[in-house]
Coordinates of C-alpha atoms in Angstrom, one line a residue:
M1 CA 346.9 149.6 -55.7
D2 CA 345.7 146.0 -55.2
T3 CA 343.0 144.6 -57.4
P4 CA 339.6 145.5 -56.1
L5 CA 337.5 142.6 -54.9
I6 CA 334.5 143.9 -56.9
S7 CA 334.9 146.2 -59.9
L8 CA 332.0 147.5 -62.1
R9 CA 332.7 149.3 -65.3
G10 CA 329.9 150.9 -67.4
I11 CA 327.2 148.6 -65.8
G12 CA 323.7 149.2 -67.1
R13 CA 320.5 147.2 -66.6
T14 CA 317.4 147.5 -68.8
Y15 CA 314.2 145.4 -68.4
H16 CA 312.0 144.7 -71.4
N17 CA 308.3 144.1 -71.3
G18 CA 307.3 143.6 -74.9
D19 CA 308.2 146.8 -76.7
I20 CA 308.6 148.7 -73.5
A21 CA 312.2 149.1 -72.2
T22 CA 312.8 150.4 -68.7
T23 CA 316.4 151.4 -67.8
V24 CA 317.1 150.9 -64.0
L25 CA 320.9 151.3 -63.9
Q26 CA 323.2 153.2 -66.3
D27 CA 326.9 153.9 -66.4
I28 CA 327.8 152.5 -63.0
D29 CA 331.5 152.5 -62.3
L30 CA 332.3 151.2 -58.8
D31 CA 335.2 149.5 -57.0
I32 CA 334.9 147.8 -53.6
Q33 CA 337.9 146.6 -51.8
A34 CA 337.9 143.4 -49.7
G35 CA 337.0 144.2 -46.0
E36 CA 335.0 147.4 -46.7
F37 CA 331.7 148.2 -45.0
V38 CA 329.7 149.9 -47.7
A39 CA 326.2 151.3 -47.6
I40 CA 324.4 151.8 -50.9
M41 CA 321.6 154.3 -50.3
G42 CA 318.8 155.7 -52.4
A43 CA 315.1 156.3 -52.6
S44 CA 312.7 153.6 -53.7
G45 CA 313.1 153.0 -57.5
S46 CA 316.7 154.4 -57.5
G47 CA 318.1 151.0 -58.6
K48 CA 319.8 150.0 -55.4
S49 CA 318.2 146.5 -55.2
T50 CA 319.0 145.9 -58.8
L51 CA 322.6 146.8 -58.1
M52 CA 322.7 144.4 -55.2
N53 CA 321.3 141.6 -57.4
I54 CA 324.1 142.3 -59.9
L55 CA 326.8 142.4 -57.2
G56 CA 325.5 139.1 -55.7
C57 CA 325.4 137.4 -59.2
L58 CA 321.7 137.0 -58.9
D59 CA 321.2 139.1 -62.1
R60 CA 323.3 139.9 -65.1
P61 CA 323.8 143.4 -66.3
S62 CA 322.5 144.4 -69.8
C63 CA 325.8 146.1 -70.6
G64 CA 329.2 146.8 -69.0
D65 CA 331.6 144.4 -67.2
Y66 CA 331.6 143.0 -63.7
L67 CA 335.0 141.8 -62.4
F68 CA 335.2 139.8 -59.2
A69 CA 338.8 139.5 -57.9
G70 CA 339.9 140.5 -61.4
E71 CA 337.9 137.9 -63.2
S72 CA 335.0 138.7 -65.5
V73 CA 331.7 137.4 -64.2
E74 CA 330.1 137.8 -67.7
R75 CA 331.9 134.6 -68.9
L76 CA 330.5 132.4 -66.2
H77 CA 327.5 130.2 -67.0
K78 CA 324.7 129.5 -64.5
D79 CA 326.3 126.8 -62.5
Q80 CA 329.6 128.7 -62.2
L81 CA 327.6 131.7 -61.0
A82 CA 325.9 129.4 -58.4
E83 CA 329.3 128.2 -57.3
L84 CA 330.5 131.8 -56.9
R85 CA 327.4 132.7 -54.8
R86 CA 327.9 129.6 -52.7
R87 CA 331.6 130.2 -52.0
T88 CA 331.7 133.9 -51.7
F89 CA 328.3 135.6 -50.9
G90 CA 326.0 135.5 -48.0
F91 CA 322.6 137.1 -48.4
I92 CA 320.5 138.9 -45.8
F93 CA 317.1 139.8 -47.2
Q94 CA 314.6 142.4 -46.0
S95 CA 311.8 139.8 -46.1
Y96 CA 314.1 137.1 -44.6
N97 CA 313.3 134.7 -47.4
L98 CA 313.2 131.6 -45.2
I99 CA 311.7 128.3 -46.4
G100 CA 308.4 128.0 -44.6
S101 CA 308.4 124.2 -44.4
A102 CA 311.9 124.0 -42.9
S103 CA 313.0 124.5 -39.3
A104 CA 315.5 127.3 -38.3
R105 CA 318.4 124.8 -38.4
E106 CA 317.3 123.4 -41.7
N107 CA 317.1 126.9 -43.2
V108 CA 320.6 127.7 -42.0
E109 CA 321.9 124.4 -43.4
V110 CA 320.8 125.1 -47.0
P111 CA 324.0 126.7 -48.3
A112 CA 326.1 124.0 -46.9
I113 CA 324.0 121.3 -48.6
Y114 CA 325.0 122.7 -51.9
A115 CA 328.5 123.2 -50.8
G116 CA 328.8 119.4 -50.1
L117 CA 329.3 119.6 -46.3
P118 CA 328.5 116.3 -44.7
R119 CA 325.1 116.3 -42.8
Q120 CA 326.5 115.9 -39.3
Q121 CA 329.0 118.7 -39.8
R122 CA 326.5 121.2 -41.2
Q123 CA 324.0 120.4 -38.4
Q124 CA 326.7 121.1 -35.8
R125 CA 327.7 124.4 -37.5
A126 CA 324.1 125.5 -38.0
A127 CA 323.4 124.8 -34.3
Q128 CA 326.5 126.7 -33.3
L129 CA 325.7 129.8 -35.5
L130 CA 322.1 129.9 -34.2
G131 CA 323.4 129.5 -30.6
D132 CA 325.8 132.4 -31.1
L133 CA 322.9 134.5 -32.3
G134 CA 320.7 133.6 -29.3
L135 CA 318.5 131.0 -31.0
G136 CA 320.0 127.9 -29.5
E137 CA 316.6 126.9 -28.1
R138 CA 314.8 127.6 -31.4
L139 CA 316.6 125.1 -33.7
G140 CA 313.5 123.1 -34.5
N141 CA 311.1 126.1 -34.9
R142 CA 309.7 126.9 -38.3
P143 CA 309.7 130.6 -39.5
S144 CA 306.0 130.9 -38.6
Q145 CA 306.9 130.2 -35.0
L146 CA 309.6 132.9 -34.8
S147 CA 309.4 136.7 -34.4
G148 CA 310.6 139.1 -37.1
G149 CA 313.9 139.7 -35.3
Q150 CA 314.4 136.0 -34.8
Q151 CA 313.8 135.3 -38.5
Q152 CA 316.3 137.9 -39.5
R153 CA 318.9 136.3 -37.2
V154 CA 318.2 133.0 -38.9
S155 CA 318.8 134.8 -42.2
V156 CA 322.1 136.1 -40.8
A157 CA 323.1 132.6 -39.7
R158 CA 322.3 131.3 -43.1
A159 CA 324.5 134.0 -44.7
L160 CA 327.4 133.0 -42.5
M161 CA 327.0 129.2 -43.0
N162 CA 329.6 128.9 -45.8
D163 CA 331.7 131.6 -44.3
G164 CA 331.4 133.7 -47.4
Q165 CA 333.7 136.7 -47.9
V166 CA 330.9 139.1 -48.9
I167 CA 327.7 139.8 -46.9
L168 CA 325.0 141.4 -48.9
A169 CA 322.2 142.8 -46.8
D170 CA 319.1 144.3 -48.5
E171 CA 317.3 146.6 -46.1
P172 CA 318.3 144.3 -43.1
T173 CA 316.3 146.4 -40.6
G174 CA 313.4 147.5 -42.7
A175 CA 310.9 145.0 -41.2
L176 CA 312.2 145.0 -37.7
D177 CA 311.5 146.9 -34.5
S178 CA 314.1 149.4 -33.2
Q179 CA 315.8 147.0 -30.8
S180 CA 316.0 144.1 -33.3
G181 CA 317.3 146.5 -36.0
R182 CA 320.1 147.7 -33.6
D183 CA 320.9 144.0 -32.9
V184 CA 321.3 143.2 -36.6
L185 CA 323.5 146.3 -37.2
E186 CA 325.7 145.3 -34.3
L187 CA 326.0 141.8 -35.9
L188 CA 327.1 143.4 -39.2
K189 CA 329.7 145.5 -37.5
K190 CA 331.0 142.5 -35.7
L191 CA 331.3 140.6 -39.0
H192 CA 333.1 143.5 -40.5
A193 CA 335.5 143.5 -37.6
Q194 CA 336.2 139.9 -38.5
G195 CA 337.3 140.9 -42.0
K196 CA 334.1 140.4 -43.9
T197 CA 333.1 142.7 -46.8
I198 CA 329.7 144.1 -45.8
I199 CA 327.5 145.7 -48.4
V200 CA 324.2 147.1 -47.0
I201 CA 321.4 148.3 -49.3
T202 CA 319.2 150.8 -47.4
H203 CA 317.1 154.0 -47.8
D204 CA 317.6 154.9 -44.1
R205 CA 320.5 157.3 -43.3
D206 CA 320.7 156.1 -39.7
V207 CA 321.5 152.6 -41.0
A208 CA 323.9 154.0 -43.6
A209 CA 325.7 155.9 -40.9
H210 CA 327.1 152.7 -39.5
A211 CA 329.1 152.1 -42.7
E212 CA 332.5 153.3 -43.5
R213 CA 331.6 154.2 -47.0
L214 CA 328.4 155.6 -48.4
I215 CA 327.4 155.3 -52.1
E216 CA 324.2 157.2 -53.1
L217 CA 322.1 156.3 -56.1
R218 CA 319.5 158.4 -57.9
D219 CA 317.7 157.4 -61.1
G220 CA 320.1 154.5 -61.7
R221 CA 323.3 156.5 -61.4
I222 CA 325.8 157.0 -58.7
I223 CA 325.6 160.6 -57.5
A224 CA 327.9 160.4 -54.5
D225 CA 330.6 158.1 -53.1
T226 CA 331.8 159.2 -49.6
R227 CA 334.3 157.5 -47.3
R228 CA 334.3 158.0 -43.6
S229 CA 337.5 156.0 -42.9
P230 CA 340.7 155.2 -44.7
E231 CA 340.5 152.8 -47.5
P232 CA 341.1 149.2 -46.2
V233 CA 343.9 146.9 -47.2
A234 CA 342.6 144.4 -49.7
A235 CA 342.0 141.0 -48.3
P236 CA 342.4 137.7 -50.2
A237 CA 339.6 137.2 -52.7
E238 CA 339.0 133.6 -51.9
P239 CA 336.7 132.9 -48.9
Q240 CA 337.9 130.7 -46.1
A241 CA 334.8 128.6 -46.0
P242 CA 334.5 125.6 -43.7
A243 CA 332.7 123.6 -46.4
P244 CA 335.0 121.7 -48.8
E245 CA 335.0 122.6 -52.5
R246 CA 332.2 120.7 -54.1
S247 CA 333.0 117.3 -55.5
T248 CA 330.9 114.7 -57.2
Q249 CA 328.7 113.2 -54.6
P250 CA 325.7 111.8 -56.4
L251 CA 324.5 109.5 -53.5
Q252 CA 324.7 112.3 -50.9
D253 CA 322.9 114.7 -53.3
L254 CA 320.2 112.1 -53.9
L255 CA 319.7 111.5 -50.2
E256 CA 319.5 115.2 -49.5
A257 CA 317.0 115.6 -52.3
V258 CA 314.8 112.7 -50.9
R259 CA 314.9 114.4 -47.4
M260 CA 313.9 117.7 -48.8
A261 CA 311.2 116.1 -50.9
W262 CA 309.8 114.3 -48.0
R263 CA 309.7 117.5 -45.9
A264 CA 308.0 119.4 -48.7
L265 CA 305.4 116.7 -49.2
R266 CA 304.7 116.6 -45.4
S267 CA 304.1 120.3 -45.4
N268 CA 300.9 119.9 -47.5
L269 CA 299.5 116.5 -46.5
F270 CA 296.1 117.0 -48.0
R271 CA 297.4 117.8 -51.5
T272 CA 299.9 115.0 -51.3
A273 CA 297.2 112.6 -50.3
L274 CA 295.1 113.6 -53.3
T275 CA 298.1 113.2 -55.6
L276 CA 298.8 109.8 -54.1
L277 CA 295.2 108.8 -54.6
G278 CA 295.5 109.0 -58.4
I279 CA 298.6 106.9 -58.4
V280 CA 297.2 104.4 -55.9
I281 CA 294.1 103.9 -58.0
G282 CA 296.1 103.5 -61.2
V283 CA 298.6 101.0 -59.8
A284 CA 295.9 99.0 -57.9
S285 CA 293.9 98.8 -61.2
V286 CA 296.9 97.4 -63.0
V287 CA 297.6 94.8 -60.3
V288 CA 293.9 93.7 -60.1
M289 CA 293.3 93.7 -63.8
L290 CA 296.4 91.7 -64.7
A291 CA 295.8 89.3 -61.8
L292 CA 292.2 88.9 -63.1
G293 CA 293.3 88.4 -66.7
N294 CA 295.9 85.9 -65.7
G295 CA 293.4 84.1 -63.5
A296 CA 290.9 83.8 -66.3
R297 CA 293.6 82.5 -68.6
Q298 CA 294.8 80.0 -66.1
E299 CA 291.3 78.7 -65.4
V300 CA 290.6 78.1 -69.1
V301 CA 294.1 76.5 -69.6
D302 CA 293.5 74.3 -66.6
R303 CA 290.2 73.1 -67.9
I304 CA 291.6 72.3 -71.3
S305 CA 294.6 70.7 -69.6
S306 CA 292.4 68.6 -67.4
M307 CA 291.2 66.9 -70.5
G308 CA 294.7 66.2 -71.6
S309 CA 296.9 68.5 -73.6
N310 CA 298.6 65.5 -75.3
L311 CA 295.4 64.5 -77.1
L312 CA 294.3 64.4 -80.7
L313 CA 290.5 64.5 -81.2
V314 CA 289.3 62.8 -84.4
R315 CA 285.7 63.7 -85.3
P316 CA 283.6 62.9 -88.4
G317 CA 283.0 65.5 -91.1
A318 CA 285.3 67.2 -93.6
P319 CA 287.6 69.9 -92.2
N320 CA 286.1 73.4 -91.9
T321 CA 282.6 72.1 -92.4
R322 CA 279.7 71.4 -90.1
R323 CA 278.3 68.0 -89.6
S324 CA 275.2 67.5 -91.7
M325 CA 271.9 66.2 -90.4
D326 CA 271.5 63.4 -93.0
G327 CA 274.1 61.0 -91.5
S328 CA 276.7 61.7 -94.1
T329 CA 279.3 62.4 -91.4
N330 CA 278.8 59.0 -89.7
T331 CA 282.2 57.8 -91.0
L332 CA 284.3 56.8 -88.0
S333 CA 284.5 53.2 -87.1
L334 CA 286.5 50.8 -84.9
S335 CA 288.9 50.1 -87.8
D336 CA 289.9 53.7 -87.6
V337 CA 290.7 53.3 -83.9
N338 CA 292.9 50.3 -84.7
V339 CA 294.9 52.0 -87.4
A340 CA 295.4 55.1 -85.2
A341 CA 296.6 53.0 -82.3
D342 CA 299.3 51.4 -84.5
I343 CA 300.9 54.8 -85.2
A344 CA 304.3 55.5 -83.6
N345 CA 304.1 57.8 -80.6
V346 CA 300.4 56.9 -80.0
V347 CA 299.8 55.5 -76.5
V348 CA 296.1 54.6 -76.9
A349 CA 293.2 55.4 -79.2
V350 CA 289.8 55.5 -77.4
P351 CA 286.5 55.2 -79.3
E352 CA 283.5 57.1 -78.1
M353 CA 279.7 57.0 -78.8
N354 CA 277.5 59.5 -77.2
G355 CA 273.7 59.9 -76.7
R356 CA 271.1 61.3 -74.4
V357 CA 269.5 58.9 -71.9
T358 CA 267.0 58.9 -69.0
L359 CA 268.2 57.4 -65.7
R360 CA 266.0 56.0 -62.9
S361 CA 267.0 55.0 -59.4
G362 CA 264.1 54.4 -57.1
N363 CA 261.6 57.0 -57.7
T364 CA 264.1 59.5 -59.2
D365 CA 264.4 60.1 -62.9
Y366 CA 267.3 62.0 -64.3
Q367 CA 268.4 62.9 -67.9
T368 CA 272.1 62.9 -68.8
Q369 CA 274.6 61.9 -71.4
V370 CA 275.8 58.4 -71.9
T371 CA 279.3 57.6 -73.4
A372 CA 280.0 54.2 -74.7
T373 CA 283.8 53.7 -74.7
S374 CA 286.8 51.4 -74.0
P375 CA 288.7 50.7 -70.8
D376 CA 291.5 53.1 -71.9
L377 CA 289.4 56.3 -71.4
P378 CA 290.7 57.1 -67.8
L379 CA 294.2 57.0 -69.1
A380 CA 293.6 59.1 -72.2
R381 CA 291.5 61.7 -70.4
N382 CA 293.6 61.7 -67.2
W383 CA 290.4 61.0 -65.3
P384 CA 290.9 58.5 -62.5
V385 CA 288.1 56.5 -60.8
A386 CA 287.3 57.8 -57.3
Q387 CA 285.3 54.7 -56.2
G388 CA 285.2 51.2 -57.5
V389 CA 286.6 50.3 -60.9
F390 CA 286.3 51.4 -64.6
I391 CA 285.0 49.3 -67.4
A392 CA 287.2 46.3 -68.3
E393 CA 287.8 44.7 -71.7
Q394 CA 285.9 41.6 -70.6
D395 CA 282.8 43.8 -69.9
N396 CA 283.0 45.1 -73.4
Q397 CA 283.5 41.7 -75.0
S398 CA 280.6 40.2 -73.0
H399 CA 278.2 43.1 -73.5
A400 CA 278.0 43.5 -69.8
A401 CA 275.3 45.8 -68.4
V402 CA 277.7 47.7 -66.1
T403 CA 278.2 51.5 -65.7
V404 CA 280.5 54.0 -64.2
I405 CA 278.9 57.3 -63.3
G406 CA 280.1 60.8 -62.9
R407 CA 280.0 62.7 -59.6
T408 CA 277.0 64.9 -60.5
V409 CA 275.0 61.8 -61.5
A410 CA 275.9 60.1 -58.2
N411 CA 274.9 63.1 -56.2
N412 CA 271.5 63.5 -57.9
L413 CA 270.5 59.9 -57.9
F414 CA 272.1 58.5 -54.7
G415 CA 272.8 61.6 -52.5
D416 CA 275.1 60.7 -49.7
S417 CA 274.6 56.9 -50.2
D418 CA 277.3 54.7 -51.7
P419 CA 276.1 53.9 -55.3
L420 CA 278.5 51.0 -55.8
G421 CA 276.7 47.7 -56.4
H422 CA 273.3 49.4 -56.9
Y423 CA 271.3 49.1 -60.1
L424 CA 269.9 52.0 -62.1
L425 CA 267.8 52.0 -65.2
I426 CA 269.3 53.5 -68.3
N427 CA 266.5 53.9 -70.9
N428 CA 264.7 51.2 -68.8
V429 CA 267.7 48.8 -69.2
P430 CA 269.1 47.8 -65.7
F431 CA 272.8 48.5 -65.3
Q432 CA 274.9 47.8 -62.2
V433 CA 277.1 50.7 -60.9
I434 CA 280.7 49.5 -60.6
G435 CA 282.5 52.8 -60.2
V436 CA 282.2 56.5 -59.6
M437 CA 284.6 58.9 -61.5
S438 CA 286.6 61.6 -59.6
E439 CA 285.2 65.2 -59.9
K440 CA 286.2 66.9 -63.1
G441 CA 284.3 70.2 -63.1
A442 CA 283.1 72.4 -65.9
A443 CA 284.2 71.8 -69.5
P444 CA 286.2 74.6 -71.3
W445 CA 283.3 75.1 -73.7
G446 CA 280.7 75.0 -70.9
G447 CA 278.7 72.3 -69.4
D448 CA 279.4 69.9 -66.5
Q449 CA 281.9 67.1 -67.3
D450 CA 280.7 65.1 -64.3
D451 CA 277.1 64.9 -65.6
V452 CA 277.8 61.6 -67.6
V453 CA 277.6 57.8 -67.4
F454 CA 280.1 55.5 -69.0
V455 CA 279.1 52.0 -70.4
P456 CA 281.1 49.4 -72.4
L457 CA 281.3 50.3 -76.1
N458 CA 279.6 47.2 -77.4
T459 CA 276.8 47.4 -74.7
G460 CA 276.1 51.0 -75.4
S461 CA 276.1 50.5 -79.2
L462 CA 273.7 47.6 -79.1
R463 CA 271.4 48.3 -76.1
L464 CA 271.3 52.1 -75.7
I465 CA 272.5 54.2 -78.6
G466 CA 271.6 52.0 -81.5
Q467 CA 274.5 52.9 -83.8
R468 CA 277.8 51.4 -84.9
H469 CA 279.6 54.5 -86.0
L470 CA 281.7 56.5 -83.6
N471 CA 281.1 60.0 -82.5
S472 CA 284.8 60.6 -81.9
I473 CA 288.2 59.0 -81.3
T474 CA 290.5 60.3 -78.6
V475 CA 294.1 59.6 -79.5
M476 CA 296.7 60.0 -76.7
I477 CA 300.3 60.7 -77.8
D478 CA 303.5 60.3 -75.9
N479 CA 306.0 62.9 -77.0
L480 CA 304.4 66.4 -77.4
S481 CA 307.3 67.6 -79.4
L482 CA 306.3 65.2 -82.2
A483 CA 302.6 66.2 -81.9
E484 CA 302.3 67.7 -85.4
Q485 CA 304.1 64.8 -87.1
T486 CA 301.9 62.3 -85.2
Q487 CA 298.8 64.2 -86.1
E488 CA 299.7 64.0 -89.8
A489 CA 300.6 60.3 -89.5
V490 CA 297.1 59.6 -87.9
R491 CA 295.5 61.7 -90.6
Q492 CA 297.2 59.7 -93.4
A493 CA 296.4 56.4 -91.8
I494 CA 292.7 57.1 -91.4
L495 CA 292.6 58.7 -94.9
L496 CA 294.0 55.5 -96.3
N497 CA 291.4 53.5 -94.4
H498 CA 288.7 55.7 -95.9
A499 CA 290.0 55.1 -99.4
G500 CA 291.4 58.6 -99.7
V501 CA 288.2 60.4 -98.7
E502 CA 288.9 63.0 -96.0
D503 CA 285.5 62.9 -94.3
F504 CA 286.9 63.5 -90.8
Q505 CA 288.9 66.2 -89.0
I506 CA 291.5 66.2 -86.3
R507 CA 291.9 68.7 -83.6
N508 CA 295.3 69.0 -81.7
M509 CA 294.6 69.9 -78.1
A510 CA 298.1 71.2 -77.6
S511 CA 297.5 73.7 -80.5
L512 CA 294.1 74.5 -79.1
L513 CA 295.7 75.2 -75.7
E514 CA 298.3 77.4 -77.3
N515 CA 295.6 79.4 -79.2
V516 CA 293.5 79.8 -76.1
S517 CA 296.5 81.0 -74.2
Q518 CA 297.4 83.5 -76.8
T519 CA 293.8 84.8 -76.9
Q520 CA 293.7 85.1 -73.1
N521 CA 297.1 86.8 -73.1
T522 CA 295.6 89.4 -75.5
F523 CA 292.6 89.8 -73.2
T524 CA 295.0 90.3 -70.2
I525 CA 297.0 92.9 -72.1
L526 CA 293.7 94.6 -73.0
L527 CA 292.7 94.7 -69.3
G528 CA 296.2 95.9 -68.3
S529 CA 296.0 98.7 -71.0
I530 CA 292.6 99.8 -69.7
A531 CA 294.0 99.9 -66.1
A532 CA 297.1 101.7 -67.4
I533 CA 294.9 104.6 -68.5
S534 CA 294.1 105.2 -64.8
L535 CA 297.9 105.2 -64.1
L536 CA 298.3 107.7 -66.9
V537 CA 295.6 110.0 -65.4
G538 CA 297.4 109.7 -62.1
G539 CA 300.7 110.7 -63.8
I540 CA 299.0 113.8 -65.3
G541 CA 297.8 114.6 -61.8
V542 CA 301.4 114.4 -60.5
M543 CA 302.5 116.8 -63.2
N544 CA 299.7 119.2 -62.4
I545 CA 300.5 119.2 -58.7
M546 CA 304.2 119.6 -59.4
L547 CA 303.5 122.6 -61.6
V548 CA 301.4 124.1 -58.9
N549 CA 304.3 123.3 -56.4
V550 CA 306.8 125.1 -58.7
T551 CA 304.5 128.1 -58.9
E552 CA 303.8 128.2 -55.1
R553 CA 307.5 127.6 -54.2
T554 CA 309.1 130.0 -56.7
R555 CA 310.5 132.1 -53.9
E556 CA 311.9 129.0 -52.3
I557 CA 313.6 128.1 -55.6
G558 CA 315.1 131.6 -55.7
I559 CA 316.4 131.2 -52.1
R560 CA 318.1 127.9 -53.0
M561 CA 319.6 129.5 -56.1
A562 CA 320.8 132.5 -54.1
T563 CA 322.5 130.2 -51.6
G564 CA 324.3 128.2 -54.3
A565 CA 322.0 125.6 -55.8
R566 CA 323.0 124.6 -59.3
T567 CA 320.5 124.0 -62.1
G568 CA 321.0 120.2 -61.5
N569 CA 320.2 120.6 -57.8
I570 CA 316.9 122.2 -58.5
L571 CA 316.1 119.8 -61.3
Q572 CA 316.9 116.9 -59.1
Q573 CA 314.9 118.1 -56.2
F574 CA 311.6 118.5 -58.0
I575 CA 312.1 115.3 -60.0
V576 CA 312.8 113.4 -56.7
E577 CA 309.6 114.9 -55.2
A578 CA 307.6 113.7 -58.1
V579 CA 309.3 110.3 -58.0
V580 CA 308.8 110.0 -54.2
V581 CA 305.1 110.7 -54.6
S582 CA 304.8 108.2 -57.4
A583 CA 306.9 105.5 -55.7
L584 CA 304.9 105.9 -52.4
G585 CA 301.7 105.8 -54.4
G586 CA 303.0 102.8 -56.3
A587 CA 303.8 100.9 -53.1
L588 CA 300.4 101.8 -51.6
G589 CA 298.7 100.9 -54.9
V590 CA 300.4 97.5 -55.0
L591 CA 299.2 96.8 -51.5
A592 CA 295.7 98.0 -52.2
G593 CA 295.6 96.0 -55.5
L594 CA 296.8 92.8 -53.9
G595 CA 294.4 93.2 -51.0
F596 CA 291.4 93.8 -53.4
A597 CA 292.5 90.9 -55.6
W598 CA 292.8 88.6 -52.6
L599 CA 289.2 89.7 -51.6
L600 CA 287.9 88.8 -55.1
Q601 CA 289.7 85.5 -54.9
A602 CA 288.1 84.8 -51.5
L603 CA 284.7 85.5 -53.2
G604 CA 285.4 82.9 -55.8
T605 CA 286.9 84.9 -58.7
P606 CA 289.9 83.2 -60.2
M607 CA 293.0 85.3 -59.7
V608 CA 296.7 84.5 -60.4
F609 CA 299.3 86.5 -58.4
T610 CA 302.7 86.8 -60.1
L611 CA 305.7 89.1 -59.4
G612 CA 305.7 90.4 -63.0
P613 CA 302.5 92.5 -62.8
V614 CA 303.4 93.9 -59.4
L615 CA 306.9 95.0 -60.6
L616 CA 305.3 96.3 -63.8
A617 CA 302.8 98.4 -61.9
F618 CA 305.3 99.7 -59.5
G619 CA 307.8 100.4 -62.2
C620 CA 305.2 102.3 -64.3
A621 CA 304.4 104.4 -61.2
F622 CA 308.1 105.1 -60.7
A623 CA 308.5 106.0 -64.4
T624 CA 305.3 108.1 -64.3
G625 CA 306.9 110.3 -61.6
L626 CA 310.1 110.5 -63.5
V627 CA 308.5 111.4 -66.8
F628 CA 305.7 113.7 -65.6
G629 CA 307.9 115.3 -63.0
F630 CA 310.5 116.3 -65.5
M631 CA 308.6 119.2 -67.1
P632 CA 307.8 121.0 -63.8
A633 CA 311.4 120.3 -62.6
R634 CA 312.9 121.7 -65.7
K635 CA 310.7 124.8 -65.4
A636 CA 311.9 125.3 -61.8
A637 CA 315.6 124.7 -62.7
H638 CA 315.5 127.4 -65.4
L639 CA 314.0 130.1 -63.4
D640 CA 316.0 133.3 -63.1
P641 CA 317.2 133.7 -59.4
V642 CA 316.2 137.3 -59.1
V643 CA 312.8 136.8 -60.7
A644 CA 312.2 133.8 -58.4
L645 CA 313.1 135.8 -55.3
N646 CA 310.8 138.6 -56.2
A647 CA 307.8 136.2 -56.9
D648 CA 304.7 136.8 -54.8

């Protein structure tokens, strides 16, 4: 005799619930030849559904051996069992087990997706099968829009999608009216006539009467095996499926996973929107905070750079000490300026004396700061004159009473009038305005840089400030790469000029700029880290929603496994769903963050937009979906098919 298509030897199935063991099947010996129409009948609790699950490789027996076409099923791992189900079996369930969020055609296509059939081919085949079953006008209807009989016909079409050799029908007429039940039985008989092996699980003798062979179960044992027709000739064990044997198609699998993910997310828009909200807030926070931090850093850097990053500031007083009030720090002189100016790599050395003065123009009095300096100050400070001219060396030599005023002084004393050529009193000494400086803005340490008047050094020393020592020396260097060497050379020169007494200190603006940048970078990272907490919370929300999804869609997972989905397919689907949510939320968050940052910029807050934070935020959102979606996806992928199918 030919090898049976299905052969069971000593099959038993025991379920364990803690210390309690329940035996459902025991000592089952059964052979089913290819092409048979078999009815397995028994009362509720007799073990017939458990037997069907074992026959369909949805469940494993606790003992015994199951041979399919002469090969032991026991040796197959989960993915090999999925391949066997996909190639060989078609399931018709009593409760239809259709995916609620998918249309009739999409439900029928499911087995072919995992069989690797191209999308266009499987759509055509699904439409043809549904058309043959009288549902040609219902392709786009969801299960909730179909009657019970129509849903069962969709289930039949799905069972036929991969042209499996064995059709397993569990109570196929149990939930149908009489006419729909007769229609389904006629379909099964027609499939049998085409050479399919039909195995029907039922408790109804009228249904069992349509089969050629009746197997009766009671208390988990076979009590009768009756044939109503001669034993059929064994057909080939391999099914003649239209779908090709599965090959490695990562791109196609990924596209299908994205489509299914999008459909699943659309089916519950409100929940998806709430999940998106957490990601959107997190990503937008990262974008705004980093733009704000970079903007603050850039503003400080710009202010310092506006003074000149290639400057050395020499001030009186020993290093790391405060200037005393007794005049002991009044040690800088013009000779120090001259020795500094002679150092290689020094462009100019500018002396400065400072003091507070009262200005008067007409009936307006105004207090500000006066700086007595040399003609080289605009070059050293990178501060051009907007109107008129700056102080000349001749003005300094002749003690000329001329002044150049800052923009703030010009606005307060002269308003919209042109101040050039006008006289103003500085501490009751008349000075002629010969120039107005360009607008400089706020100083890095605070204060208004434009609130100042400049006078020749000798004039200010003699007639306004009343001192000969300098408050500071600004040294402009040429090559920034030699800044440290130049600073040391200036220090040594002035130290020699002071007879070896280091009663002064030098600040390198380039180093200050670097330190400030590092401090602001730390501040930016801090802001980004605070914002990243929001993204982390959003990621936890994604994981929570995906866990809820897995729980709610356990039956769908079982359906997909029954129709041939491998562990990797289920894992991929739920990870892709989490990634799609996170990526969509990331994109919306980037747009929201940029929009809010632009609004803040329009309101006067300094913001700097760079591609890095945007990519970082979006990448973090994407990674969040990947990381936080893995645990729910892994849980879904490792569900037992029969347990998943029986979930409420």
